[in-house]
């Protein structure tokens, strides 16, 4: 979607199509294709590197009870702000994908390289 200040790329699935949420990816892990997706209606202006910072949890005193109770930790929930941003970006992208059904299938398809395949020789 855009390049962040840190040099990483902001990408998304959209989540409803292939399960990829908003996340940062190093440029070396991205394979460029000739396929174009119109992202003019997508507003990602408030997504920056600070958006992905983790919230610091308060440190508890180290005791024997806490040591053995670590396996009962709860899974961290996403904040409502991040959920709203994901839904807004996905809605704008899905509106674009509704016009081209083949593009939606292309984005939802599984892709992997196998032995002997060279990414720079592939044509999409």
XYZ file of C-alpha atoms in Angstrom:
124
model
C 0.000 0.000 0.000
C 2.866 2.358 0.805
C 6.442 2.553 2.008
C 6.840 3.468 5.676
C 9.512 5.787 7.093
C 11.574 2.803 8.265
C 11.833 1.526 4.677
C 9.428 -1.365 5.233
C 6.390 -1.853 3.012
C 2.821 -1.720 4.312
C 0.829 -4.652 2.914
C -2.572 -6.220 3.437
C -4.519 -9.152 1.975
C -7.277 -7.870 2.289
C -7.938 -9.994 5.346
C -11.272 -11.287 4.045
C -9.727 -12.543 0.786
C -6.547 -14.276 1.942
C -6.187 -13.695 5.680
C -3.301 -11.201 5.561
C -3.834 -8.289 7.996
C -2.157 -4.889 7.816
C 1.516 -5.551 8.436
C 5.029 -4.389 7.642
C 7.187 -6.449 5.288
C 10.806 -6.065 4.270
C 11.182 -5.270 0.561
C 13.390 -8.299 -0.021
C 10.455 -10.609 0.823
C 8.147 -9.095 -1.802
C 7.927 -10.374 -5.369
C 6.886 -7.643 -7.799
C 4.345 -8.552 -10.462
C 2.801 -6.670 -13.350
C -0.659 -6.899 -11.742
C -2.031 -3.515 -10.692
C -4.665 -2.876 -8.010
C -6.309 0.548 -7.788
C -5.703 1.794 -4.236
C -6.719 5.408 -4.771
C -9.711 5.052 -2.407
C -7.669 3.518 0.423
C -6.760 5.876 3.266
C -3.641 4.663 5.087
C -2.414 8.092 6.156
C -2.706 7.299 9.874
C -0.797 4.023 9.576
C 2.900 4.509 10.303
C 5.674 2.718 12.188
C 4.245 3.846 15.542
C 1.000 2.036 14.682
C 2.852 -1.299 14.966
C 4.624 -0.660 18.274
C 3.776 -3.115 20.999
C 2.249 -1.935 24.218
C 4.491 -2.480 27.196
C 3.015 -4.741 29.841
C 3.690 -3.926 33.484
C 6.351 -6.166 34.975
C 5.268 -8.341 37.874
C 7.469 -9.404 40.739
C 9.188 -12.697 40.188
C 7.761 -15.257 42.563
C 7.438 -18.996 42.510
C 3.686 -18.792 41.936
C 4.114 -16.490 38.923
C 6.749 -18.788 37.439
C 4.396 -21.771 37.380
C 1.368 -19.701 36.335
C 2.956 -18.462 33.096
C 1.243 -21.143 31.035
C -2.145 -19.615 31.853
C -1.424 -16.253 30.179
C -4.217 -14.827 28.066
C -3.938 -14.114 24.386
C -3.598 -10.397 23.707
C -6.548 -8.801 21.942
C -6.215 -6.219 19.187
C -7.251 -2.712 20.085
C -10.501 -1.336 18.670
C -8.531 1.302 16.753
C -6.555 -1.358 14.880
C -9.713 -3.325 14.117
C -11.415 -0.197 12.724
C -8.398 0.641 10.566
C -8.253 -2.916 9.189
C -11.974 -2.874 8.350
C -11.733 0.540 6.658
C -8.775 -0.495 4.490
C -10.394 -3.830 3.620
C -13.707 -2.179 2.688
C -11.983 0.165 0.245
C -9.964 -2.658 -1.309
C -12.933 -5.033 -1.524
C -14.921 -2.379 -3.376
C -12.140 -2.333 -5.977
C -11.928 -6.129 -6.102
C -15.695 -6.506 -6.703
C -15.219 -5.019 -10.173
C -12.713 -7.731 -11.139
C -13.575 -11.240 -9.870
C -10.447 -12.735 -11.429
C -8.234 -10.340 -9.449
C -9.896 -11.428 -6.191
C -9.169 -15.084 -7.027
C -5.584 -14.179 -7.938
C -5.018 -12.485 -4.574
C -6.598 -15.414 -2.738
C -4.491 -18.060 -4.485
C -1.677 -19.797 -2.615
C 1.784 -19.062 -3.954
C 5.120 -20.654 -3.156
C 8.461 -21.231 -4.799
C 9.769 -24.758 -5.194
C 13.239 -26.118 -5.780
C 14.712 -24.841 -9.017
C 12.268 -21.946 -9.441
C 13.889 -18.545 -9.716
C 11.708 -15.630 -8.682
C 13.412 -13.198 -11.041
C 12.608 -15.418 -14.061
C 8.874 -15.781 -13.321
C 6.352 -13.755 -15.281
C 2.911 -12.955 -13.895
